[in-house]
Amino acid sequence: MEQVRVCRICGHVNPLGDRTRCSNCWSSLAEITPVTRTEGRRIARRLRLGFLRNRFFRIGFLLAAAIGFTVWGVLVFFEVGPNPPGATTDLSPSIAPETWAQSRRTPQNTGYTPHQAPNPLHFVWTYEPSRPIVTSPPIAGDHVY
């Protein structure tokens, strides 16, 4: 029976001759023991299948990681999360334009209010700033903030 050497790197079956290098990938064949051609084909097939199995595992792992990162990125970017709980009441707010909260009450920032000023009409305390404050004081209940 004809003797051959099977490259441990690429699985190529090389004739026994005086070659010390694989004719396919040029790796060293010096320490590889010769086997019969039938056994060499079996070893080469096992090496190729192992290589393909490892390759498919790597591709599958990378693909799963890429899909996982993509899903995670979409969830983070679009802030997808659980839906908020439903309404606990059947009342609905008024959505008319005049009921919207606006700075200084109107779109023109007039600060005008058609209602009476809050009672009592005296201040509990005052504050003298070092520079002018350009805003209207917010009033809530009995407090001026």
mmCIF file with all atom_site columns, C-alpha atoms in Angstrom, residues 1-126:
data_model
loop_
_atom_site.group_PDB
_atom_site.id
_atom_site.type_symbol
_atom_site.label_atom_id
_atom_site.label_alt_id
_atom_site.label_comp_id
_atom_site.label_asym_id
_atom_site.label_entity_id
_atom_site.label_seq_id
_atom_site.pdbx_PDB_ins_code
_atom_site.Cartn_x
_atom_site.Cartn_y
_atom_site.Cartn_z
_atom_site.occupancy
_atom_site.B_iso_or_equiv
_atom_site.pdbx_formal_charge
_atom_site.auth_seq_id
_atom_site.auth_comp_id
_atom_site.auth_asym_id
_atom_site.auth_atom_id
_atom_site.pdbx_PDB_model_num
ATOM 1   C CA . MET A 1 1   ? 0.000   0.000  0.000  1.00 0.00 ? 1   MET A CA 1
ATOM 2   C CA . GLU A 1 2   ? 1.093   3.497  -0.792 1.00 0.00 ? 2   GLU A CA 1
ATOM 3   C CA . GLN A 1 3   ? 2.170   5.582  2.209  1.00 0.00 ? 3   GLN A CA 1
ATOM 4   C CA . VAL A 1 4   ? 1.170   9.255  2.563  1.00 0.00 ? 4   VAL A CA 1
ATOM 5   C CA . ARG A 1 5   ? 1.455   12.048 5.110  1.00 0.00 ? 5   ARG A CA 1
ATOM 6   C CA . VAL A 1 6   ? -1.597  14.107 6.111  1.00 0.00 ? 6   VAL A CA 1
ATOM 7   C CA . CYS A 1 7   ? -0.931  17.769 6.891  1.00 0.00 ? 7   CYS A CA 1
ATOM 8   C CA . ARG A 1 8   ? -2.126  18.570 10.410 1.00 0.00 ? 8   ARG A CA 1
ATOM 9   C CA . ILE A 1 9   ? -2.843  22.195 9.428  1.00 0.00 ? 9   ILE A CA 1
ATOM 10  C CA . CYS A 1 10  ? -4.910  21.927 6.233  1.00 0.00 ? 10  CYS A CA 1
ATOM 11  C CA . GLY A 1 11  ? -5.626  18.158 6.014  1.00 0.00 ? 11  GLY A CA 1
ATOM 12  C CA . HIS A 1 12  ? -4.057  17.782 2.567  1.00 0.00 ? 12  HIS A CA 1
ATOM 13  C CA . VAL A 1 13  ? -2.870  14.254 1.670  1.00 0.00 ? 13  VAL A CA 1
ATOM 14  C CA . ASN A 1 14  ? 0.803   14.462 0.562  1.00 0.00 ? 14  ASN A CA 1
ATOM 15  C CA . PRO A 1 15  ? 2.770   11.613 -1.073 1.00 0.00 ? 15  PRO A CA 1
ATOM 16  C CA . LEU A 1 16  ? 5.549   10.158 1.096  1.00 0.00 ? 16  LEU A CA 1
ATOM 17  C CA . GLY A 1 17  ? 8.439   11.183 -1.213 1.00 0.00 ? 17  GLY A CA 1
ATOM 18  C CA . ASP A 1 18  ? 11.317  13.347 -0.031 1.00 0.00 ? 18  ASP A CA 1
ATOM 19  C CA . ARG A 1 19  ? 9.091   16.382 0.613  1.00 0.00 ? 19  ARG A CA 1
ATOM 20  C CA . THR A 1 20  ? 9.291   17.960 4.048  1.00 0.00 ? 20  THR A CA 1
ATOM 21  C CA . ARG A 1 21  ? 6.603   20.563 3.373  1.00 0.00 ? 21  ARG A CA 1
ATOM 22  C CA . CYS A 1 22  ? 2.878   20.311 2.559  1.00 0.00 ? 22  CYS A CA 1
ATOM 23  C CA . SER A 1 23  ? 2.199   21.015 -1.110 1.00 0.00 ? 23  SER A CA 1
ATOM 24  C CA . ASN A 1 24  ? -1.003  22.877 -0.181 1.00 0.00 ? 24  ASN A CA 1
ATOM 25  C CA . CYS A 1 25  ? -0.140  25.147 2.779  1.00 0.00 ? 25  CYS A CA 1
ATOM 26  C CA . TRP A 1 26  ? 3.652   24.723 3.008  1.00 0.00 ? 26  TRP A CA 1
ATOM 27  C CA . SER A 1 27  ? 3.600   23.657 6.689  1.00 0.00 ? 27  SER A CA 1
ATOM 28  C CA . SER A 1 28  ? 6.206   21.191 7.975  1.00 0.00 ? 28  SER A CA 1
ATOM 29  C CA . LEU A 1 29  ? 5.593   17.448 7.514  1.00 0.00 ? 29  LEU A CA 1
ATOM 30  C CA . ALA A 1 30  ? 8.788   16.380 9.324  1.00 0.00 ? 30  ALA A CA 1
ATOM 31  C CA . GLU A 1 31  ? 7.200   14.977 12.502 1.00 0.00 ? 31  GLU A CA 1
ATOM 32  C CA . ILE A 1 32  ? 4.113   13.436 10.870 1.00 0.00 ? 32  ILE A CA 1
ATOM 33  C CA . THR A 1 33  ? 4.086   9.644  10.717 1.00 0.00 ? 33  THR A CA 1
ATOM 34  C CA . PRO A 1 34  ? 3.247   8.069  7.359  1.00 0.00 ? 34  PRO A CA 1
ATOM 35  C CA . VAL A 1 35  ? -0.094  6.236  7.012  1.00 0.00 ? 35  VAL A CA 1
ATOM 36  C CA . THR A 1 36  ? -1.815  4.329  4.224  1.00 0.00 ? 36  THR A CA 1
ATOM 37  C CA . ARG A 1 37  ? -3.710  6.299  1.599  1.00 0.00 ? 37  ARG A CA 1
ATOM 38  C CA . THR A 1 38  ? -7.075  5.021  2.921  1.00 0.00 ? 38  THR A CA 1
ATOM 39  C CA . GLU A 1 39  ? -6.201  6.007  6.483  1.00 0.00 ? 39  GLU A CA 1
ATOM 40  C CA . GLY A 1 40  ? -4.858  9.343  5.196  1.00 0.00 ? 40  GLY A CA 1
ATOM 41  C CA . ARG A 1 41  ? -8.163  10.110 3.468  1.00 0.00 ? 41  ARG A CA 1
ATOM 42  C CA . ARG A 1 42  ? -10.049 9.268  6.668  1.00 0.00 ? 42  ARG A CA 1
ATOM 43  C CA . ILE A 1 43  ? -7.773  11.531 8.737  1.00 0.00 ? 43  ILE A CA 1
ATOM 44  C CA . ALA A 1 44  ? -8.040  14.334 6.157  1.00 0.00 ? 44  ALA A CA 1
ATOM 45  C CA . ARG A 1 45  ? -11.850 14.063 6.146  1.00 0.00 ? 45  ARG A CA 1
ATOM 46  C CA . ARG A 1 46  ? -11.933 14.193 9.956  1.00 0.00 ? 46  ARG A CA 1
ATOM 47  C CA . LEU A 1 47  ? -9.680  17.285 9.957  1.00 0.00 ? 47  LEU A CA 1
ATOM 48  C CA . ARG A 1 48  ? -11.844 19.039 7.349  1.00 0.00 ? 48  ARG A CA 1
ATOM 49  C CA . LEU A 1 49  ? -15.057 18.213 9.232  1.00 0.00 ? 49  LEU A CA 1
ATOM 50  C CA . GLY A 1 50  ? -13.507 19.447 12.478 1.00 0.00 ? 50  GLY A CA 1
ATOM 51  C CA . PHE A 1 51  ? -12.441 22.637 10.736 1.00 0.00 ? 51  PHE A CA 1
ATOM 52  C CA . LEU A 1 52  ? -15.930 23.131 9.271  1.00 0.00 ? 52  LEU A CA 1
ATOM 53  C CA . ARG A 1 53  ? -17.557 22.360 12.618 1.00 0.00 ? 53  ARG A CA 1
ATOM 54  C CA . ASN A 1 54  ? -15.335 24.925 14.342 1.00 0.00 ? 54  ASN A CA 1
ATOM 55  C CA . ARG A 1 55  ? -15.972 27.420 11.562 1.00 0.00 ? 55  ARG A CA 1
ATOM 56  C CA . PHE A 1 56  ? -19.762 26.995 11.756 1.00 0.00 ? 56  PHE A CA 1
ATOM 57  C CA . PHE A 1 57  ? -19.605 27.287 15.543 1.00 0.00 ? 57  PHE A CA 1
ATOM 58  C CA . ARG A 1 58  ? -17.621 30.528 15.293 1.00 0.00 ? 58  ARG A CA 1
ATOM 59  C CA . ILE A 1 59  ? -19.930 31.973 12.641 1.00 0.00 ? 59  ILE A CA 1
ATOM 60  C CA . GLY A 1 60  ? -22.987 30.931 14.664 1.00 0.00 ? 60  GLY A CA 1
ATOM 61  C CA . PHE A 1 61  ? -21.577 32.427 17.837 1.00 0.00 ? 61  PHE A CA 1
ATOM 62  C CA . LEU A 1 62  ? -20.676 35.703 16.108 1.00 0.00 ? 62  LEU A CA 1
ATOM 63  C CA . LEU A 1 63  ? -24.069 35.844 14.403 1.00 0.00 ? 63  LEU A CA 1
ATOM 64  C CA . ALA A 1 64  ? -25.886 35.240 17.711 1.00 0.00 ? 64  ALA A CA 1
ATOM 65  C CA . ALA A 1 65  ? -23.763 37.919 19.403 1.00 0.00 ? 65  ALA A CA 1
ATOM 66  C CA . ALA A 1 66  ? -24.436 40.396 16.576 1.00 0.00 ? 66  ALA A CA 1
ATOM 67  C CA . ILE A 1 67  ? -28.186 39.740 16.723 1.00 0.00 ? 67  ILE A CA 1
ATOM 68  C CA . GLY A 1 68  ? -28.138 40.067 20.513 1.00 0.00 ? 68  GLY A CA 1
ATOM 69  C CA . PHE A 1 69  ? -26.276 43.376 20.394 1.00 0.00 ? 69  PHE A CA 1
ATOM 70  C CA . THR A 1 70  ? -28.589 44.658 17.657 1.00 0.00 ? 70  THR A CA 1
ATOM 71  C CA . VAL A 1 71  ? -31.705 43.792 19.665 1.00 0.00 ? 71  VAL A CA 1
ATOM 72  C CA . TRP A 1 72  ? -30.170 45.338 22.783 1.00 0.00 ? 72  TRP A CA 1
ATOM 73  C CA . GLY A 1 73  ? -29.223 48.498 20.840 1.00 0.00 ? 73  GLY A CA 1
ATOM 74  C CA . VAL A 1 74  ? -32.722 48.860 19.389 1.00 0.00 ? 74  VAL A CA 1
ATOM 75  C CA . LEU A 1 75  ? -34.304 48.406 22.825 1.00 0.00 ? 75  LEU A CA 1
ATOM 76  C CA . VAL A 1 76  ? -31.971 50.978 24.371 1.00 0.00 ? 76  VAL A CA 1
ATOM 77  C CA . PHE A 1 77  ? -32.177 53.478 21.495 1.00 0.00 ? 77  PHE A CA 1
ATOM 78  C CA . PHE A 1 78  ? -35.972 53.427 21.198 1.00 0.00 ? 78  PHE A CA 1
ATOM 79  C CA . GLU A 1 79  ? -36.470 53.068 24.971 1.00 0.00 ? 79  GLU A CA 1
ATOM 80  C CA . VAL A 1 80  ? -38.774 50.120 24.487 1.00 0.00 ? 80  VAL A CA 1
ATOM 81  C CA . GLY A 1 81  ? -40.038 48.864 27.809 1.00 0.00 ? 81  GLY A CA 1
ATOM 82  C CA . PRO A 1 82  ? -43.141 47.581 29.486 1.00 0.00 ? 82  PRO A CA 1
ATOM 83  C CA . ASN A 1 83  ? -46.332 49.537 28.931 1.00 0.00 ? 83  ASN A CA 1
ATOM 84  C CA . PRO A 1 84  ? -47.330 51.890 31.756 1.00 0.00 ? 84  PRO A CA 1
ATOM 85  C CA . PRO A 1 85  ? -50.241 50.824 33.925 1.00 0.00 ? 85  PRO A CA 1
ATOM 86  C CA . GLY A 1 86  ? -53.730 51.744 32.766 1.00 0.00 ? 86  GLY A CA 1
ATOM 87  C CA . ALA A 1 87  ? -55.686 54.728 34.075 1.00 0.00 ? 87  ALA A CA 1
ATOM 88  C CA . THR A 1 88  ? -57.096 54.355 37.573 1.00 0.00 ? 88  THR A CA 1
ATOM 89  C CA . THR A 1 89  ? -59.947 56.760 36.873 1.00 0.00 ? 89  THR A CA 1
ATOM 90  C CA . ASP A 1 90  ? -62.374 57.435 34.075 1.00 0.00 ? 90  ASP A CA 1
ATOM 91  C CA . LEU A 1 91  ? -61.953 61.229 34.334 1.00 0.00 ? 91  LEU A CA 1
ATOM 92  C CA . SER A 1 92  ? -60.232 62.912 31.431 1.00 0.00 ? 92  SER A CA 1
ATOM 93  C CA . PRO A 1 93  ? -58.447 66.278 31.458 1.00 0.00 ? 93  PRO A CA 1
ATOM 94  C CA . SER A 1 94  ? -59.488 69.182 29.311 1.00 0.00 ? 94  SER A CA 1
ATOM 95  C CA . ILE A 1 95  ? -57.278 69.474 26.252 1.00 0.00 ? 95  ILE A CA 1
ATOM 96  C CA . ALA A 1 96  ? -58.469 72.884 25.069 1.00 0.00 ? 96  ALA A CA 1
ATOM 97  C CA . PRO A 1 97  ? -55.618 75.283 24.146 1.00 0.00 ? 97  PRO A CA 1
ATOM 98  C CA . GLU A 1 98  ? -56.475 77.772 26.906 1.00 0.00 ? 98  GLU A CA 1
ATOM 99  C CA . THR A 1 99  ? -55.938 75.104 29.583 1.00 0.00 ? 99  THR A CA 1
ATOM 100 C CA . TRP A 1 100 ? -52.352 74.334 28.624 1.00 0.00 ? 100 TRP A CA 1
ATOM 101 C CA . ALA A 1 101 ? -49.695 75.473 31.061 1.00 0.00 ? 101 ALA A CA 1
ATOM 102 C CA . GLN A 1 102 ? -47.521 78.177 29.515 1.00 0.00 ? 102 GLN A CA 1
ATOM 103 C CA . SER A 1 103 ? -44.764 80.397 30.727 1.00 0.00 ? 103 SER A CA 1
ATOM 104 C CA . ARG A 1 104 ? -46.283 83.793 31.653 1.00 0.00 ? 104 ARG A CA 1
ATOM 105 C CA . ARG A 1 105 ? -49.743 82.378 30.811 1.00 0.00 ? 105 ARG A CA 1
ATOM 106 C CA . THR A 1 106 ? -50.157 83.375 27.139 1.00 0.00 ? 106 THR A CA 1
ATOM 107 C CA . PRO A 1 107 ? -48.301 82.640 23.903 1.00 0.00 ? 107 PRO A CA 1
ATOM 108 C CA . GLN A 1 108 ? -47.324 86.346 23.832 1.00 0.00 ? 108 GLN A CA 1
ATOM 109 C CA . ASN A 1 109 ? -45.771 86.037 27.343 1.00 0.00 ? 109 ASN A CA 1
ATOM 110 C CA . THR A 1 110 ? -47.907 88.877 28.732 1.00 0.00 ? 110 THR A CA 1
ATOM 111 C CA . GLY A 1 111 ? -48.193 87.446 32.231 1.00 0.00 ? 111 GLY A CA 1
ATOM 112 C CA . TYR A 1 112 ? -51.721 88.903 32.423 1.00 0.00 ? 112 TYR A CA 1
ATOM 113 C CA . THR A 1 113 ? -54.263 87.055 34.533 1.00 0.00 ? 113 THR A CA 1
ATOM 114 C CA . PRO A 1 114 ? -57.987 87.826 34.361 1.00 0.00 ? 114 PRO A CA 1
ATOM 115 C CA . HIS A 1 115 ? -58.480 86.559 37.916 1.00 0.00 ? 115 HIS A CA 1
ATOM 116 C CA . GLN A 1 116 ? -58.231 88.523 41.158 1.00 0.00 ? 116 GLN A CA 1
ATOM 117 C CA . ALA A 1 117 ? -54.894 88.812 42.892 1.00 0.00 ? 117 ALA A CA 1
ATOM 118 C CA . PRO A 1 118 ? -54.338 86.359 45.730 1.00 0.00 ? 118 PRO A CA 1
ATOM 119 C CA . ASN A 1 119 ? -55.547 87.464 49.174 1.00 0.00 ? 119 ASN A CA 1
ATOM 120 C CA . PRO A 1 120 ? -54.272 88.811 51.525 1.00 0.00 ? 120 PRO A CA 1
ATOM 121 C CA . LEU A 1 121 ? -52.744 91.702 49.608 1.00 0.00 ? 121 LEU A CA 1
ATOM 122 C CA . HIS A 1 122 ? -49.580 92.063 51.699 1.00 0.00 ? 122 HIS A CA 1
ATOM 123 C CA . PHE A 1 123 ? -46.149 90.414 51.604 1.00 0.00 ? 123 PHE A CA 1
ATOM 124 C CA . VAL A 1 124 ? -44.750 88.353 54.459 1.00 0.00 ? 124 VAL A CA 1
ATOM 125 C CA . TRP A 1 125 ? -41.168 89.082 53.443 1.00 0.00 ? 125 TRP A CA 1
ATOM 126 C CA . THR A 1 126 ? -39.216 90.790 50.644 1.00 0.00 ? 126 THR A CA 1
#
